[in-house]
Amino acid sequence: MTPQPRTLDHPDRSEIRLEDVLHALSDPVRLQVVCFLAAGGESSCSAIDLAVSKSTTTHHFRVLREAGVIRQVYRGTAKMSSLRHEDLDALFPGLLDTVVTAYDAQRARLS
Amino acid sequence: MTPQPRTLDHPDRSEIRLEDVLHALSDPVRLQVVCFLAAGGESSCSAIDLAVSKSTTTHHFRVLREAGVIRQVYRGTAKMSSLRHEDLDALFPGLLDTVVTAYDAQRARLS
DNA sequence: GCCATACTACGACAGCTATCGTACAAGGGT
DNA sequence: ACCCTTGTACGATAGCTGTCGTAGTATGGC
């Protein structure tokens, strides 16, 4: 009987650290998630087809959230995720777009 | 009796991966190194005052080199390091400048 | 009330990482 | 030849990371 059991901790904008964001972005699975969200806006965790188990997916989303890269809210049984584009751009102008563009380009280059 | 004992392995431009670069940049010590090199050009390993031991410094420079972020050459007893700005810009346009600017801004913000 | 869907929690585990100290090697100057 | 400076190699260690499976919780529909 927890009063608000479905609330998720997000770092405040002022608590977001570049090194944590870069670390969160340094994994191929998480880069794929970020690129997906950049292209498609808000999505549920299961909307992205990742090559890892559900537990691992949960783990990667948590890493992204705790680094301040994404925001997650519960909507029914689903958990919707979206990029914190505005916060990231205010702190690190251009970083997110640069990384997304670079990863898309790398995938195109390697395919 | 190694013929060329003082040669260092660098990844070819085509072998550089975004996730490895981001991982290399996700450590405060290495970010400090990269910002220093971005501001000052080529430097020896010992020209930067880092808060870690010499062994650890060697480790961090190797991580940066193996990810393709810096190039290192021996010059006498010194080992000079410089950013692979051209390679990185060709692969991931704007990334390096964005990260350097962001880290400098973060340090200013937190000081 | 019951079940399906969507996600989480926990424990496990192999592998990597940052850190250090000590001992060593290469090059340059005297 | 000797030493100083500069950086490397190696081993150790504590902690983090990515991965999984299994078991569990919350929500919504029937």
Coordinates of N, CA and C in Angstrom, one line a residue, chain A residues 8-111:
Chain A
L8 N 8.3 7.9 -11.0 CA 9.7 7.6 -11.3 C 10.6 8.8 -11.0
D9 N 11.8 8.5 -10.5 CA 12.7 9.6 -10.2 C 13.4 10.1 -11.5
H10 N 13.4 11.4 -11.6 CA 14.2 12.0 -12.7 C 15.1 13.0 -12.2
P11 N 16.3 13.1 -12.7 CA 17.2 14.2 -12.2 C 16.6 15.5 -12.7
D12 N 16.8 16.5 -11.8 CA 16.4 17.9 -12.2 C 17.4 18.3 -13.3
R13 N 17.0 19.3 -14.1 CA 17.8 19.8 -15.1 C 19.2 20.1 -14.6
S14 N 19.2 20.8 -13.5 CA 20.5 21.2 -12.9 C 21.4 20.1 -12.4
E15 N 20.8 18.9 -12.3 CA 21.6 17.8 -11.8 C 22.2 16.9 -13.0
I16 N 21.8 17.2 -14.2 CA 22.3 16.4 -15.3 C 23.7 16.7 -15.6
R17 N 24.5 15.7 -15.7 CA 26.0 15.8 -15.9 C 26.4 15.3 -17.3
L18 N 27.2 16.1 -18.0 CA 27.6 15.7 -19.3 C 28.2 14.3 -19.3
E19 N 29.1 13.9 -18.4 CA 29.7 12.6 -18.4 C 28.7 11.5 -18.3
D20 N 27.6 11.7 -17.5 CA 26.6 10.7 -17.3 C 25.8 10.6 -18.6
V21 N 25.5 11.7 -19.3 CA 24.8 11.6 -20.5 C 25.6 10.9 -21.6
L22 N 26.9 11.2 -21.7 CA 27.7 10.6 -22.7 C 27.8 9.1 -22.4
H23 N 27.9 8.7 -21.1 CA 28.0 7.3 -20.7 C 26.7 6.6 -21.1
A24 N 25.6 7.3 -20.9 CA 24.3 6.7 -21.2 C 24.2 6.5 -22.7
L25 N 24.8 7.4 -23.5 CA 24.7 7.3 -24.9 C 25.8 6.3 -25.5
S26 N 26.6 5.8 -24.7 CA 27.8 5.0 -25.2 C 27.5 3.5 -25.4
D27 N 26.2 3.2 -25.4 CA 25.8 1.8 -25.6 C 25.0 1.7 -26.9
P28 N 25.2 0.7 -27.8 CA 24.5 0.6 -29.0 C 23.0 0.5 -28.8
V29 N 22.6 -0.3 -27.8 CA 21.1 -0.5 -27.6 C 20.5 0.8 -27.2
R30 N 21.2 1.6 -26.3 CA 20.6 2.8 -25.9 C 20.6 3.9 -27.0
L31 N 21.7 3.9 -27.8 CA 21.7 4.8 -29.0 C 20.5 4.5 -29.9
Q32 N 20.2 3.2 -30.1 CA 19.1 2.8 -30.9 C 17.8 3.4 -30.3
V33 N 17.6 3.3 -29.0 CA 16.5 3.8 -28.4 C 16.4 5.3 -28.6
V34 N 17.5 6.0 -28.4 CA 17.5 7.5 -28.5 C 17.1 7.9 -29.9
C35 N 17.7 7.2 -30.9 CA 17.4 7.6 -32.3 C 15.9 7.3 -32.6
F36 N 15.4 6.2 -32.1 CA 14.0 5.9 -32.3 C 13.1 7.0 -31.7
L37 N 13.4 7.4 -30.5 CA 12.6 8.5 -29.8 C 12.8 9.8 -30.6
A38 N 14.0 10.0 -31.1 CA 14.2 11.3 -31.8 C 13.4 11.3 -33.1
A39 N 13.2 10.2 -33.7 CA 12.4 10.1 -34.9 C 10.9 10.1 -34.7
G40 N 10.5 9.3 -33.6 CA 9.1 9.1 -33.5 C 8.4 9.7 -32.3
G41 N 9.1 10.5 -31.5 CA 8.5 11.1 -30.4 C 8.2 10.1 -29.2
E42 N 7.2 10.4 -28.4 CA 6.9 9.5 -27.3 C 6.6 8.1 -27.7
S43 N 7.1 7.1 -27.0 CA 6.8 5.7 -27.3 C 6.8 4.9 -26.0
S44 N 6.1 3.8 -26.1 CA 6.2 2.8 -24.9 C 7.5 2.0 -25.1
C45 N 7.9 1.4 -24.0 CA 9.2 0.7 -24.0 C 9.1 -0.4 -25.0
S46 N 7.9 -1.0 -25.2 CA 7.9 -2.2 -26.0 C 7.7 -1.9 -27.5
A47 N 7.5 -0.6 -27.8 CA 7.3 -0.2 -29.2 C 8.6 -0.4 -30.0
I48 N 9.7 -0.4 -29.3 CA 11.0 -0.5 -30.0 C 11.5 -2.0 -30.0
D49 N 11.9 -2.5 -31.1 CA 12.3 -3.9 -31.2 C 13.8 -4.0 -30.9
L50 N 14.1 -4.3 -29.7 CA 15.5 -4.4 -29.3 C 15.9 -5.9 -29.3
A51 N 17.2 -6.1 -29.5 CA 17.7 -7.5 -29.5 C 18.1 -8.0 -28.2
V52 N 17.5 -7.5 -27.1 CA 17.8 -8.0 -25.8 C 16.5 -8.4 -25.0
S53 N 16.6 -9.0 -23.9 CA 15.5 -9.4 -23.1 C 14.7 -8.2 -22.5
K54 N 13.5 -8.5 -22.0 CA 12.8 -7.5 -21.4 C 13.5 -6.9 -20.2
S55 N 14.1 -7.7 -19.4 CA 14.8 -7.2 -18.2 C 15.9 -6.2 -18.6
T56 N 16.6 -6.6 -19.6 CA 17.7 -5.8 -20.1 C 17.2 -4.5 -20.7
T57 N 16.0 -4.6 -21.4 CA 15.4 -3.3 -21.9 C 15.1 -2.4 -20.7
T58 N 14.4 -2.9 -19.7 CA 14.1 -2.1 -18.5 C 15.4 -1.4 -18.0
H59 N 16.5 -2.2 -17.9 CA 17.7 -1.7 -17.4 C 18.2 -0.5 -18.2
H60 N 18.2 -0.6 -19.6 CA 18.7 0.4 -20.4 C 17.8 1.7 -20.3
F61 N 16.5 1.5 -20.3 CA 15.7 2.7 -20.1 C 15.9 3.4 -18.8
R62 N 16.2 2.6 -17.8 CA 16.5 3.2 -16.5 C 17.8 4.0 -16.6
V63 N 18.8 3.5 -17.2 CA 20.1 4.2 -17.3 C 19.8 5.5 -18.1
L64 N 19.0 5.5 -19.1 CA 18.8 6.7 -19.9 C 18.0 7.7 -19.0
R65 N 17.0 7.2 -18.2 CA 16.3 8.1 -17.4 C 17.1 8.7 -16.3
E66 N 17.9 7.9 -15.6 CA 18.7 8.4 -14.5 C 19.8 9.4 -15.0
A67 N 20.2 9.3 -16.2 CA 21.2 10.2 -16.7 C 20.5 11.5 -17.2
G68 N 19.2 11.5 -17.3 CA 18.5 12.7 -17.7 C 18.3 12.8 -19.2
V69 N 18.4 11.7 -19.9 CA 18.3 11.7 -21.3 C 16.8 11.6 -21.7
I70 N 16.1 10.8 -21.0 CA 14.7 10.6 -21.3 C 13.8 10.9 -20.1
R71 N 12.5 11.1 -20.3 CA 11.5 11.2 -19.3 C 10.5 10.1 -19.5
Q72 N 10.1 9.5 -18.3 CA 9.2 8.3 -18.4 C 8.0 8.6 -17.5
V73 N 6.9 8.3 -18.1 CA 5.6 8.4 -17.3 C 4.8 7.2 -17.5
Y74 N 4.1 6.8 -16.5 CA 3.1 5.7 -16.7 C 1.8 6.2 -17.3
R75 N 1.3 5.4 -18.2 CA 0.0 5.7 -18.8 C -0.7 4.3 -18.9
G76 N -1.5 4.1 -18.0 CA -2.1 2.7 -17.9 C -1.0 1.7 -17.6
T77 N -1.0 0.6 -18.3 CA 0.0 -0.4 -18.0 C 1.3 -0.1 -18.8
A78 N 1.2 0.9 -19.7 CA 2.4 1.2 -20.5 C 3.2 2.3 -19.8
K79 N 4.4 2.3 -20.1 CA 5.3 3.4 -19.6 C 5.8 4.1 -20.8
M80 N 5.5 5.4 -21.0 CA 5.8 6.1 -22.1 C 7.2 6.9 -21.9
S81 N 8.0 6.8 -22.9 CA 9.3 7.5 -22.8 C 9.4 8.5 -23.9
S82 N 10.1 9.6 -23.5 CA 10.3 10.7 -24.5 C 11.7 11.3 -24.2
L83 N 12.3 11.9 -25.2 CA 13.6 12.5 -25.0 C 13.4 13.9 -24.2
R84 N 14.3 14.2 -23.4 CA 14.3 15.5 -22.7 C 15.1 16.5 -23.5
H85 N 14.6 16.7 -24.7 CA 15.3 17.5 -25.7 C 15.6 18.9 -25.2
E86 N 14.5 19.5 -24.7 CA 14.6 20.9 -24.2 C 15.7 21.0 -23.1
D87 N 15.6 20.2 -22.2 CA 16.6 20.2 -21.1 C 18.0 20.0 -21.6
L88 N 18.2 19.0 -22.5 CA 19.5 18.7 -23.0 C 20.1 19.8 -23.8
D89 N 19.2 20.4 -24.6 CA 19.6 21.5 -25.5 C 20.0 22.7 -24.7
A90 N 19.3 22.9 -23.6 CA 19.6 24.1 -22.8 C 21.0 23.9 -22.1
L91 N 21.3 22.7 -21.7 CA 22.6 22.4 -21.1 C 23.7 22.2 -22.1
F92 N 23.5 21.4 -23.1 CA 24.5 21.0 -24.0 C 24.1 21.3 -25.4
P93 N 24.1 22.5 -25.9 CA 23.4 22.9 -27.2 C 23.9 22.0 -28.3
G94 N 23.0 21.4 -29.0 CA 23.4 20.7 -30.2 C 23.8 19.2 -30.0
L95 N 24.1 18.9 -28.7 CA 24.7 17.5 -28.5 C 23.8 16.4 -29.0
L96 N 22.5 16.5 -28.6 CA 21.6 15.4 -28.9 C 21.4 15.2 -30.4
D97 N 21.2 16.3 -31.1 CA 21.0 16.2 -32.5 C 22.3 15.7 -33.2
T98 N 23.4 16.1 -32.7 CA 24.7 15.7 -33.3 C 24.9 14.2 -33.1
V99 N 24.6 13.7 -32.0 CA 24.8 12.3 -31.7 C 23.8 11.4 -32.5
V100 N 22.5 11.9 -32.6 CA 21.5 11.1 -33.3 C 21.9 11.1 -34.8
T101 N 22.3 12.3 -35.3 CA 22.7 12.3 -36.7 C 23.9 11.4 -37.0
A102 N 24.8 11.5 -36.1 CA 26.1 10.7 -36.2 C 25.8 9.2 -36.2
Y103 N 24.9 8.8 -35.3 CA 24.6 7.4 -35.2 C 23.8 6.9 -36.4
D104 N 22.9 7.7 -36.9 CA 22.1 7.3 -38.1 C 23.1 7.2 -39.2
A105 N 24.0 8.1 -39.3 CA 25.0 8.1 -40.4 C 25.9 6.9 -40.3
Q106 N 26.3 6.5 -39.1 CA 27.2 5.4 -38.9 C 26.5 4.1 -39.3
R107 N 25.2 4.0 -39.0 CA 24.4 2.8 -39.3 C 24.3 2.7 -40.9
A108 N 24.1 3.9 -41.5 CA 24.0 3.9 -42.9 C 25.3 3.5 -43.6
R109 N 26.4 4.0 -43.0 CA 27.7 3.7 -43.5 C 28.1 2.2 -43.4
L110 N 27.6 1.6 -42.3 CA 28.0 0.2 -42.0 C 27.0 -0.8 -42.6
S111 N 26.0 -0.4 -43.2 CA 25.0 -1.3 -43.7 C 25.3 -1.8 -45.1

